[in-house]
Each structure stands twice: as C-alpha cells, then as structure tokens.
Coordinates of C-alpha atoms and ligand atoms in Angstrom, one line a residue:
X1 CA 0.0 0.0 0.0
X2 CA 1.4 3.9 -0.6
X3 CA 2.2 5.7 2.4
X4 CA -0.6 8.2 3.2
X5 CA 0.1 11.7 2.0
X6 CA 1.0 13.8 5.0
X7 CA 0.2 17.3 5.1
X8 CA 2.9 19.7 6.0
X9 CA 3.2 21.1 9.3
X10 CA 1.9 24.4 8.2
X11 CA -1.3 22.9 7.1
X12 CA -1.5 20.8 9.9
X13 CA -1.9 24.2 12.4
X14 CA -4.1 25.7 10.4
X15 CA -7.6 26.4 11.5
X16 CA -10.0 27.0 8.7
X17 CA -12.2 30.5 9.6
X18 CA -14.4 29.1 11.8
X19 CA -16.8 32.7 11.1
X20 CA -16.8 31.7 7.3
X21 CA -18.3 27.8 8.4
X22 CA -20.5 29.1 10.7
X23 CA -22.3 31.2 7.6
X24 CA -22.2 28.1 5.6
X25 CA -23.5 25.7 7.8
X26 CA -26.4 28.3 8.4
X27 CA -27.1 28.3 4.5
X28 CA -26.5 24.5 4.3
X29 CA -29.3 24.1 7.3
X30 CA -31.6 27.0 5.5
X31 CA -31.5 24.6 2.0
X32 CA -32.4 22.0 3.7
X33 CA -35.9 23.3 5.1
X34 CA -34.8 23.8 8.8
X35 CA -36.1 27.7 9.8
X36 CA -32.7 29.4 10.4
X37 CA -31.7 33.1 11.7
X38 CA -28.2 33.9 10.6
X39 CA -26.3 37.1 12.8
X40 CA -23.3 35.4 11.9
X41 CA -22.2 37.1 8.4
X42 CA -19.3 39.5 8.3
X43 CA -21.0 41.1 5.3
X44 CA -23.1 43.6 3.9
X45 CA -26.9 42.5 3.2
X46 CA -26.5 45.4 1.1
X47 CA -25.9 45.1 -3.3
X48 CA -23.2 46.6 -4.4
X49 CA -24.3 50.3 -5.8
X50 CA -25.2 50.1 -9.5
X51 CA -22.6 52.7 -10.7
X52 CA -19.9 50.3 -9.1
X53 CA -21.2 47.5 -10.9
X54 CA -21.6 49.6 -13.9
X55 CA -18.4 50.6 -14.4
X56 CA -16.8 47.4 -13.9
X57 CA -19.5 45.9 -16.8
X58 CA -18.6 48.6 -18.5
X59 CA -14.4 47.3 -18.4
X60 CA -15.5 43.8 -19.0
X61 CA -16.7 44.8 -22.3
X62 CA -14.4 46.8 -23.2
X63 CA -12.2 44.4 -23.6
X64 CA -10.4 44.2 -19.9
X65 CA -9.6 40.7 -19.6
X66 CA -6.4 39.9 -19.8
X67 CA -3.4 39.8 -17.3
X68 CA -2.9 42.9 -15.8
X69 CA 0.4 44.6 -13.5
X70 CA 0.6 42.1 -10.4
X71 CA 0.5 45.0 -8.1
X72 CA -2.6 46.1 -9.3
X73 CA -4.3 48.7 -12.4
X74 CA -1.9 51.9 -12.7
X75 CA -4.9 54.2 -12.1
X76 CA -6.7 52.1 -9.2
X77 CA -3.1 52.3 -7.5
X78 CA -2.8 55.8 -7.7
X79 CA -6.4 56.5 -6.9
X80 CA -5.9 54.7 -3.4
X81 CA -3.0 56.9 -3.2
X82 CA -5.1 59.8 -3.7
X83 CA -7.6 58.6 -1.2
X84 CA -5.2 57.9 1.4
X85 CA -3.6 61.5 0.8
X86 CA -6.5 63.5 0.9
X87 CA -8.9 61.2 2.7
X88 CA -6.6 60.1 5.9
X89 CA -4.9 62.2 5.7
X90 CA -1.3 60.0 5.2
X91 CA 0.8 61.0 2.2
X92 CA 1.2 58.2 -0.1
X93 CA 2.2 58.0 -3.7
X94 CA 0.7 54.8 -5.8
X95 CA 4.3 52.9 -5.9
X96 CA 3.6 52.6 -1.6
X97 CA 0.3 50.7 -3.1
X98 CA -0.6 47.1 -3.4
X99 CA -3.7 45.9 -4.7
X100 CA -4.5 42.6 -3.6
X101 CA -7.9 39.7 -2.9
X102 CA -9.4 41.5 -0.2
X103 CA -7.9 42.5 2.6
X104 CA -6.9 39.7 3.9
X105 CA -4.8 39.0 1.2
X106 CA -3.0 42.1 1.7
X107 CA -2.6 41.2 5.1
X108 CA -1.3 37.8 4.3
X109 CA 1.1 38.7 1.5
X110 CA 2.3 41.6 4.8
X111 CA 3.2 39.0 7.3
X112 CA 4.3 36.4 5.0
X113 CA 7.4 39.1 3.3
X114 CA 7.9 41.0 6.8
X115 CA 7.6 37.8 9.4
X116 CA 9.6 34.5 10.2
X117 CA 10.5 32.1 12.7
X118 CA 11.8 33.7 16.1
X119 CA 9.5 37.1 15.3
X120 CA 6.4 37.8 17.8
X121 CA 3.5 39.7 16.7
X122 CA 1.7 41.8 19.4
X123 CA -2.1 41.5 19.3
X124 CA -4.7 43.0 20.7
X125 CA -7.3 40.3 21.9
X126 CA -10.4 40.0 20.9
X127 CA -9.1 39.6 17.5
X128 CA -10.4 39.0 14.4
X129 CA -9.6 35.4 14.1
X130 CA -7.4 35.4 10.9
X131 CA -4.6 37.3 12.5
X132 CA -2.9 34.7 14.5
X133 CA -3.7 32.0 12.0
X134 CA -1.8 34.2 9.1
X135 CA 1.0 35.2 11.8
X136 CA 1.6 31.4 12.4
X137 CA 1.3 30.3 8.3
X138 CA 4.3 33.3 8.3
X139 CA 6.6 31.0 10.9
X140 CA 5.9 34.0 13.4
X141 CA 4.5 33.2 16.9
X142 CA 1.7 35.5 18.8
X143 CA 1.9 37.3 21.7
X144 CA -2.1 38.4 22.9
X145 CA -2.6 41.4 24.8
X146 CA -5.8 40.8 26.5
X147 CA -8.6 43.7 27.2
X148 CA -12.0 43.1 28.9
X149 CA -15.0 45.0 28.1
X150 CA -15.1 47.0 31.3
X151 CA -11.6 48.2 29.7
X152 CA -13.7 49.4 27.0
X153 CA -11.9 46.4 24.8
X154 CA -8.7 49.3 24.4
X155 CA -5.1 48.5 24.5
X156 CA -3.2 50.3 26.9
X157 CA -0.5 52.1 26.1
X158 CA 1.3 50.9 29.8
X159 CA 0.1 47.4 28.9
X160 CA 1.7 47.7 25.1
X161 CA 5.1 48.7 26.8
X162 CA 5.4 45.7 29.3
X163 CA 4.7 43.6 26.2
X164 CA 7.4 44.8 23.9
X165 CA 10.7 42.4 23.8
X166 CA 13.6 42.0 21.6
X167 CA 11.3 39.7 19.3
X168 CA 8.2 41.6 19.1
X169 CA 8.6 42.9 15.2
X170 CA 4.4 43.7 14.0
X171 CA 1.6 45.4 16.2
X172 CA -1.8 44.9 14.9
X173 CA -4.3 47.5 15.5
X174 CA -7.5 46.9 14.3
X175 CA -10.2 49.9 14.5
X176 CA -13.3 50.2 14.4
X177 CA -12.6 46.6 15.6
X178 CA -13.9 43.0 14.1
X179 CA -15.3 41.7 17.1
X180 CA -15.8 44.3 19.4
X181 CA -16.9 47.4 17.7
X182 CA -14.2 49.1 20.0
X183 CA -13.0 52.3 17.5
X184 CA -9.5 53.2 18.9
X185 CA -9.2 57.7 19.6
X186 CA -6.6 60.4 18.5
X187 CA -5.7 59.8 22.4
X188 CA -5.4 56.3 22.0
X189 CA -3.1 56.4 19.3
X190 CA -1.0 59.0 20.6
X191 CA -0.4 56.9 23.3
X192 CA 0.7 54.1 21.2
X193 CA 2.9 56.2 19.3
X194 CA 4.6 57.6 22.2
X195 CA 5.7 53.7 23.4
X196 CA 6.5 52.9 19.6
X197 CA 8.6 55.7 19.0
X198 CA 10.9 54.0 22.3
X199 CA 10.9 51.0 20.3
X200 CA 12.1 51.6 17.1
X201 CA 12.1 48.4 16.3
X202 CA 8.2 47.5 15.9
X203 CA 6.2 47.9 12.7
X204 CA 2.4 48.6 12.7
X205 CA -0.1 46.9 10.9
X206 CA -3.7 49.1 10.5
X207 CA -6.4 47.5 9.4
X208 CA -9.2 49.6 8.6
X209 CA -11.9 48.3 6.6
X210 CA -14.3 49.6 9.1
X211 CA -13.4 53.1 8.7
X212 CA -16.9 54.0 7.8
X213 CA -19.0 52.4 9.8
X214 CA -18.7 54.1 13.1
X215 CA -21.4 54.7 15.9
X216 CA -22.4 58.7 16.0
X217 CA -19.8 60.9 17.9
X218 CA -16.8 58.8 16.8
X219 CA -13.9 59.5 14.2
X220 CA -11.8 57.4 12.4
X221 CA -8.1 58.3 12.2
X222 CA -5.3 56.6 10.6
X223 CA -2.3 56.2 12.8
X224 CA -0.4 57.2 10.0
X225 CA -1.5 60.2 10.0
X226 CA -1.6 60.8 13.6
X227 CA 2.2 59.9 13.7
X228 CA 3.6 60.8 10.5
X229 CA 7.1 60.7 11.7
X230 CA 6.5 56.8 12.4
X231 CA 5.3 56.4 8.3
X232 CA 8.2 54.3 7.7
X233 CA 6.9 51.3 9.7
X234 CA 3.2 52.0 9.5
X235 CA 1.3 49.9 6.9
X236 CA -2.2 50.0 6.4
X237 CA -4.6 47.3 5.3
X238 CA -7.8 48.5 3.8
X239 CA -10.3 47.0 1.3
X240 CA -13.7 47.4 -0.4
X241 CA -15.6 44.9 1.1
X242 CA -17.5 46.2 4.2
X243 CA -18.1 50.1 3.0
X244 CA -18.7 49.6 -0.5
X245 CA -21.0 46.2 0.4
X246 CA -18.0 44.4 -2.4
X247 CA -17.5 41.5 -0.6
X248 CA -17.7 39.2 -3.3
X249 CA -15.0 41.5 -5.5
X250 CA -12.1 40.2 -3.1
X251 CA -10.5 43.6 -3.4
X252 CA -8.3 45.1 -1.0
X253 CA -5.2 47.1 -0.7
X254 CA -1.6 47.3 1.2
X255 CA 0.2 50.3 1.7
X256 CA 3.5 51.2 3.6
X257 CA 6.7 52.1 3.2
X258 CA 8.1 51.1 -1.0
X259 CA 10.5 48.4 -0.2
X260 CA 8.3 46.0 1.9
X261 CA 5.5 47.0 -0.5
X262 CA 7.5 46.2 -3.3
X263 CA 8.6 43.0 -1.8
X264 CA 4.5 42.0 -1.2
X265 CA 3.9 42.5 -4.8
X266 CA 7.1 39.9 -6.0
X267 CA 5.0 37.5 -3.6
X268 CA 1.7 38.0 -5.4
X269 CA 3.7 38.5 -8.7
X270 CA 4.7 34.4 -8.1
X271 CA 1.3 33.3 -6.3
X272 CA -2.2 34.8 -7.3
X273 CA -1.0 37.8 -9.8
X274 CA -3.0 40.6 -11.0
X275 CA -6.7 40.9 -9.2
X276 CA -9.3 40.2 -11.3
X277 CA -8.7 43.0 -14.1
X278 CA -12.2 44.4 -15.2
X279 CA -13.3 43.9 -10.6
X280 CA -10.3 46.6 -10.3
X281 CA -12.3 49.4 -12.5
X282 CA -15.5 48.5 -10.5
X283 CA -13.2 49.6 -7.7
X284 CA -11.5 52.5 -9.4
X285 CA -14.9 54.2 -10.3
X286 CA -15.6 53.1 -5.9
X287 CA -12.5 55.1 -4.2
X288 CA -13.2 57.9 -6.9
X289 CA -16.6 58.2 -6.7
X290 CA -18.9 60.0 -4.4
X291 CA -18.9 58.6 -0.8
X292 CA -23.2 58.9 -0.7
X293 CA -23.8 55.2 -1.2
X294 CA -21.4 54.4 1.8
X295 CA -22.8 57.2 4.0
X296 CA -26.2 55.7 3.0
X297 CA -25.3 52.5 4.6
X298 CA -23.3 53.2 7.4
X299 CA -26.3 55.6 8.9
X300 CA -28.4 52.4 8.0
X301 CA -25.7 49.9 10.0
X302 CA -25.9 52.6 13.0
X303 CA -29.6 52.1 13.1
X304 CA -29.4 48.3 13.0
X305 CA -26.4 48.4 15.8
X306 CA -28.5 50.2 18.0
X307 CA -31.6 48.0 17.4
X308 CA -28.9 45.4 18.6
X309 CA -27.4 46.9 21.2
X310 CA -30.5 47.8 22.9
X311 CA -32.1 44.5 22.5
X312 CA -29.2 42.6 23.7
X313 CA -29.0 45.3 26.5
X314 CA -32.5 44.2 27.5
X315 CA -31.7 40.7 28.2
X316 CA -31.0 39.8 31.8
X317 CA -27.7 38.4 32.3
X318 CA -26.0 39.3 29.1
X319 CA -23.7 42.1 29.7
X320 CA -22.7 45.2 26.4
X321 CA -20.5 48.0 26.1
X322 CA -22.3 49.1 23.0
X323 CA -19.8 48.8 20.3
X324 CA -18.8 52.2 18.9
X325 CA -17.9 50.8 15.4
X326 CA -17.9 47.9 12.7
X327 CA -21.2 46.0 12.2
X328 CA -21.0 43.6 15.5
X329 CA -21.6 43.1 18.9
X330 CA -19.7 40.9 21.3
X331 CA -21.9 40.6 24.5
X332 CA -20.6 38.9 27.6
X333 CA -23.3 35.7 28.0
X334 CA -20.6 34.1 30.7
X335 CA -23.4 34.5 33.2
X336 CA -25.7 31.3 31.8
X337 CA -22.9 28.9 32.5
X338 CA -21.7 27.7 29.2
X339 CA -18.4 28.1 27.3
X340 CA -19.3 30.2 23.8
X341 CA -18.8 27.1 21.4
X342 CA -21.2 24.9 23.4
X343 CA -23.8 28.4 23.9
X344 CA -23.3 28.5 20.4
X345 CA -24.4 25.1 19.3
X346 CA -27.3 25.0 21.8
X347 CA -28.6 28.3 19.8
X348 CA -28.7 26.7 16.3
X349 CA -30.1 24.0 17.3
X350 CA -32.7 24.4 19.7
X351 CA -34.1 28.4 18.2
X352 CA -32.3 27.8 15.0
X353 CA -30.1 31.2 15.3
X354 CA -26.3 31.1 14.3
X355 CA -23.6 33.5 15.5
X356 CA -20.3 33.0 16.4
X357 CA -18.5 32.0 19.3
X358 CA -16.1 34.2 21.1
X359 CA -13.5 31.9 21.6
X360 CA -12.6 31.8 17.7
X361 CA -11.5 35.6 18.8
X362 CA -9.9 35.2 22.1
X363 CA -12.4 35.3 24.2
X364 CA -14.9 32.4 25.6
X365 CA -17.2 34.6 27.5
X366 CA -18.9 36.2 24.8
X367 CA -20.6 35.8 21.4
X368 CA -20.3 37.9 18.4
X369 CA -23.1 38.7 16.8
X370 CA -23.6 40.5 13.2
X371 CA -25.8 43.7 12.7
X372 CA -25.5 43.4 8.6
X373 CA -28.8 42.1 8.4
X374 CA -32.6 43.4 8.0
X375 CA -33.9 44.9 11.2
X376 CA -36.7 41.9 10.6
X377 CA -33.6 39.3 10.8
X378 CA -32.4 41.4 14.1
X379 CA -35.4 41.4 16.0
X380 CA -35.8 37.6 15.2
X381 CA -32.6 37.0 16.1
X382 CA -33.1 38.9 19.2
X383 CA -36.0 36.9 20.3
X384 CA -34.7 33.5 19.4
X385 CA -31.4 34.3 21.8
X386 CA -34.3 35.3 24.4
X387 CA -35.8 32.5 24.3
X388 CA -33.0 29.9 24.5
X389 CA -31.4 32.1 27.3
X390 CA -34.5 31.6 29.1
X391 CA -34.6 28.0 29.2
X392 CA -31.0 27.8 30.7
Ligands
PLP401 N1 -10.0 42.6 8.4 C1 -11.1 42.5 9.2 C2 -11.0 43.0 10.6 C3 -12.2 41.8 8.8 O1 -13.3 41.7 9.6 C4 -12.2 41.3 7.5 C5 -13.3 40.5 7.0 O2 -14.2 40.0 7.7 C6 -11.1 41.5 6.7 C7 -10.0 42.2 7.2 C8 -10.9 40.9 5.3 O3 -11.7 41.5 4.4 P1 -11.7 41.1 2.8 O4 -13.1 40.6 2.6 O5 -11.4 42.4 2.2 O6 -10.6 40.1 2.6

C-alpha cells in the first residue's frame, strides 16, 4: 500500500475561519428546510451600488480581460494613493500601493514578506480570528494582549510597553474593531505612538476596513496620520468589502513604506498575480466616486447596531458596552454557565439562530453577533437568543 500523503506542518496548524463555516453551515441548514436566523455574516446584506457595478460591466466589455500589473491597475493604485492623501490624511504615492484579494490577502502577502521564525506579533485580543492564523502560516508566533469590556476592549498604552521584547517585530491595530466594535481615539493612538517611537524596532499593521462604519460621535483616524514621523513602519490594510457592500469583488489594498510594499507585490507576482482586471475598475470608479452610497449604509448599519445593542441590552444576564464601530456586537453571555462554542451550538439547534463564538477571537465569554442584516432578521434573532437564554 502507498504511504498516506502527509500534510505539512503548516497545514496541519491551520484552523480554517471558523466565522466563514458558521455562515455556511447556516445556508446549508436553510437549504435543507430547517427555519434558520443567521447574525453570523461579516457582510453587507447590502448590493453593491449600480454605478460600481456599472463601471466594472462597462471594463468587461471593453475588452479588460487579460493579465494585468501584479501590483494592481496603474490608475486604481494611484487612486488609493489619492484617497489615502486626501482622505486620511497619510501621504502616499501609488508605488507605496498594493492591490490585492481583499484585505486579507493584503494582510497575508504583509506578514508572510515581513515575518519569520523567532518574530512575535503583538495583538490585541479580541481579535479578528485570521490574525494569529496568518502570523503562524508566516513561521511567526503570537503574543495576545488581553482587554476586557469594562476596559472598553482598548489597548493600553502601559500594557503595550510591558509587552514589547527584543522579538516583538508587528503590532496589529484593528479599528473600528472585528469583534468588538471598540473604535481606537486620537488619544489612543497618541499613546501608542509615544511607546512605539521608544521601540524603534516594531512595525504597525492598521487595518481599517471599518473606517466608515462608526457609531455617532466617533472618528476614524489613521495612525499614519496621527504619527507621521512613524510612516516608515506603518502599513495599512484596507479594502472594499465592508463600505462599499463588495465582498464578493475580493478587493483590497496594502500600503506602507516602497520596499516592503514592493517585496509584497514579487510574492503576489509568483502566487495569485493581478486581481481580477475588469473587478479593479469597478473599484476604481468606488475610491473615486462620491462617498453617498457608503454614507447611506453606514447611517443604516448605526440604526441596526442600536436595534442590537439595545435588545441585547434588554436581556438579563447578558452584559454590552455598546460597540462604537464595525457591524457587530460581542456581549458577555458568561453568566448562563456555558463556554461560547457549546452556547453556540445550543442556539442553532434548539431556536435555530447562528452567531459566532467568542472563543474563535480570544475570548470564551462572549458571542459575536452580526448587525449586517434586515432589522426583521435582528429582532428575530433577538427573540430566538431570548428564548434559548430563558430555558438555561
Ligand atoms: N479585516 C477584518 C477586521 C475583517 O473583519 C475582514 C473580513 O471580515 C477582513 C480584514 C478581510 O476582508 P476582505 O473581505 O477584504 O478580505
């Protein structure tokens, strides 16, 4: 008999995205009759506006289907550059650009050029849950710094300093934050930058593909731009998915200082190439257009937060800083006894309602659950997590 193939040990520690099987085992249940309520999708229930979809038609026709520049169309890197400028205020010219499949490509093709065995990453916890896993498919091994809701999910500036060794090489900031909502301040980030800039030797990695959606009375601001003398080890990871409801497009972009830039793109050059070619004008016409469509769904996303806030709020025994950001909540539900995974499971199937666990971000005592759906799908949701609670 053949020996059995064995997988490598990369692929051995890999954990697929437990979020992404949670939507599909929802949609799997759904086909097959059961009566299912799904607050489990990282996405926009949102299409994607017409003169997006228009305009990337519109290339298809025309004739834009063929290879493209690995790093991405000439004029959709220059208009990120142009966003980031005048937008975020962080000067960037379109060689610092990378346009890749989604953010979490650009994040992977990051860690996999900047990372390697013996280097730490320092993140903030709760996390979104692909962070560790791409930190570890980079060789790299993470380092959580661990907040609690009555901390307001922040990092502490004090807390980031005791943390920093001789290894730690990549900080991960994540605001408006994927699962917490928590949206970091100026003051926050001035207090990062003031332990960064005593240790010269750790990069920053800013994701911000929630820069939109944010509760009323907060800002986003790019820690590039807040410490501008720290741009040459600030990279930010950005994308269209969650503002421009173009999850599907798997669009996304890095940006940071040339060389480590340059060195993503030779990796996507000899892996996945050029993003689809007519997608990247659907984006183009996106980052140049008017920002009404987005406004028009993040004030719809701030209504449906607050419907969730409040209702999960009413519950006895579940516990919610109401998020500040993003499109989720992540109640503490510790109180009924159960680790989130096995709370989780009890939910689809006794009321037939799927979210996430919080343990797949760090964090056992709570459940994330997903405002990017219909205030119908909230309430029901609501009601269903009601009910179960009760019985326990
Ligand atoms: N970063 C965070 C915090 C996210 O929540 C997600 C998607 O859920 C991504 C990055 C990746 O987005 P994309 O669909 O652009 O790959």
């Amino acid at each position: 008999m053949p020996a059995p193939l064995t997988l490598s040990a990369r692929a051995q520690a890999l954990q697929p995205s437990l979020t992404l099987a949670i939507a599909a085992k929802a949609k799997q249940l759904r086909s097959e009759g059961r009566d299912i309520c799904s607050l489990s999708a990282g996405e926009p229930d949102f299409d994607t506006p017409a003169f997006i979809r228009t305009a990337a038609a519109e290339a298809l026709e025309s004739g834009h289907t063929r290879y493209g520049p690995a790093a991405g169309e000439p004029e959709l890197r220059q208009a990120i550059a142009t966003k980031l400028s005048a937008e975020n205020g962080v000067s960037t010219s379109s060689d610092q650009v990378l346009v890749t499949n989604g953010g979490k490509q650009a994040l992977y093709n990051l860690f996999q050029v900047l990372l390697g065995p013996g280097d730490e990453v320092l993140l903030p916890s709760p996390y979104w849950l692909s962070y560790p896993e791409l930190a570890q498919l980079a060789g790299a091994s993470v380092k959580l710094l661990p907040s609690d809701a009555s901390a307001g999910f922040r990092l502490r500036a004090e807390q980031l300093d005791a943390a920093i060794t001789p290894a730690s090489k990549l900080l991960v900031l994540n605001s408006p934050s994927n699962p917490t909502g928590m949206v970091l301040s100026r003051a926050d980030l001035e207090a990062i930058a003031a332990v960064l800039r005593r240790h010269p030797h750790v990069a920053v990695v800013c994701d911000e593909i929630y820069e939109f959606l944010l509760a009323p009375g907060h800002s986003h601001h790019s820690f590039a731009a807040v410490a501008p003398d720290l741009a040459d080890r600030i990279f930010i990871v950005n994308g269209f998915a969650k503002g421009w409801a173009m999850t599907g497009w798997r669009i996304g972009w890095l940006a940071g200082p040339r060389a480590v830039v340059a060195a993503a793109s030779a990796l996507q050059s000899q892996s996945t190439s050029n993003v689809c070619s007519f997608a990247q004008y659907g984006a183009l016409a996106a980052v140049s257009g008017p920002r009404d469509c987005v406004i028009a769904m993040a004030e719809q996303f701030n209504q449906r937060r607050t419907l969730l806030t409040e209702g999960l709020q009413a519950i006895a025994g579940v516990t919610l800083r109401a998020p500040q950001g993003a499109f989720y909540a992540f109640p503490d539900v510790s109180a009924y006894g159960l680790d989130s995974m096995a709370l989780c499971r009890l939910l689809l199937e006794e009321v037939g309602l799927a979210v996430v666990p919080g343990v797949a971000f760090g964090d056992d005592r709570c459940i994330r659950l997903s405002c990017a759906a219909s205030p119908t799908t909230i309430n029901d949701g609501l009601g269903r997590l009601q009910r179960c609670l009760a019985t326990l």
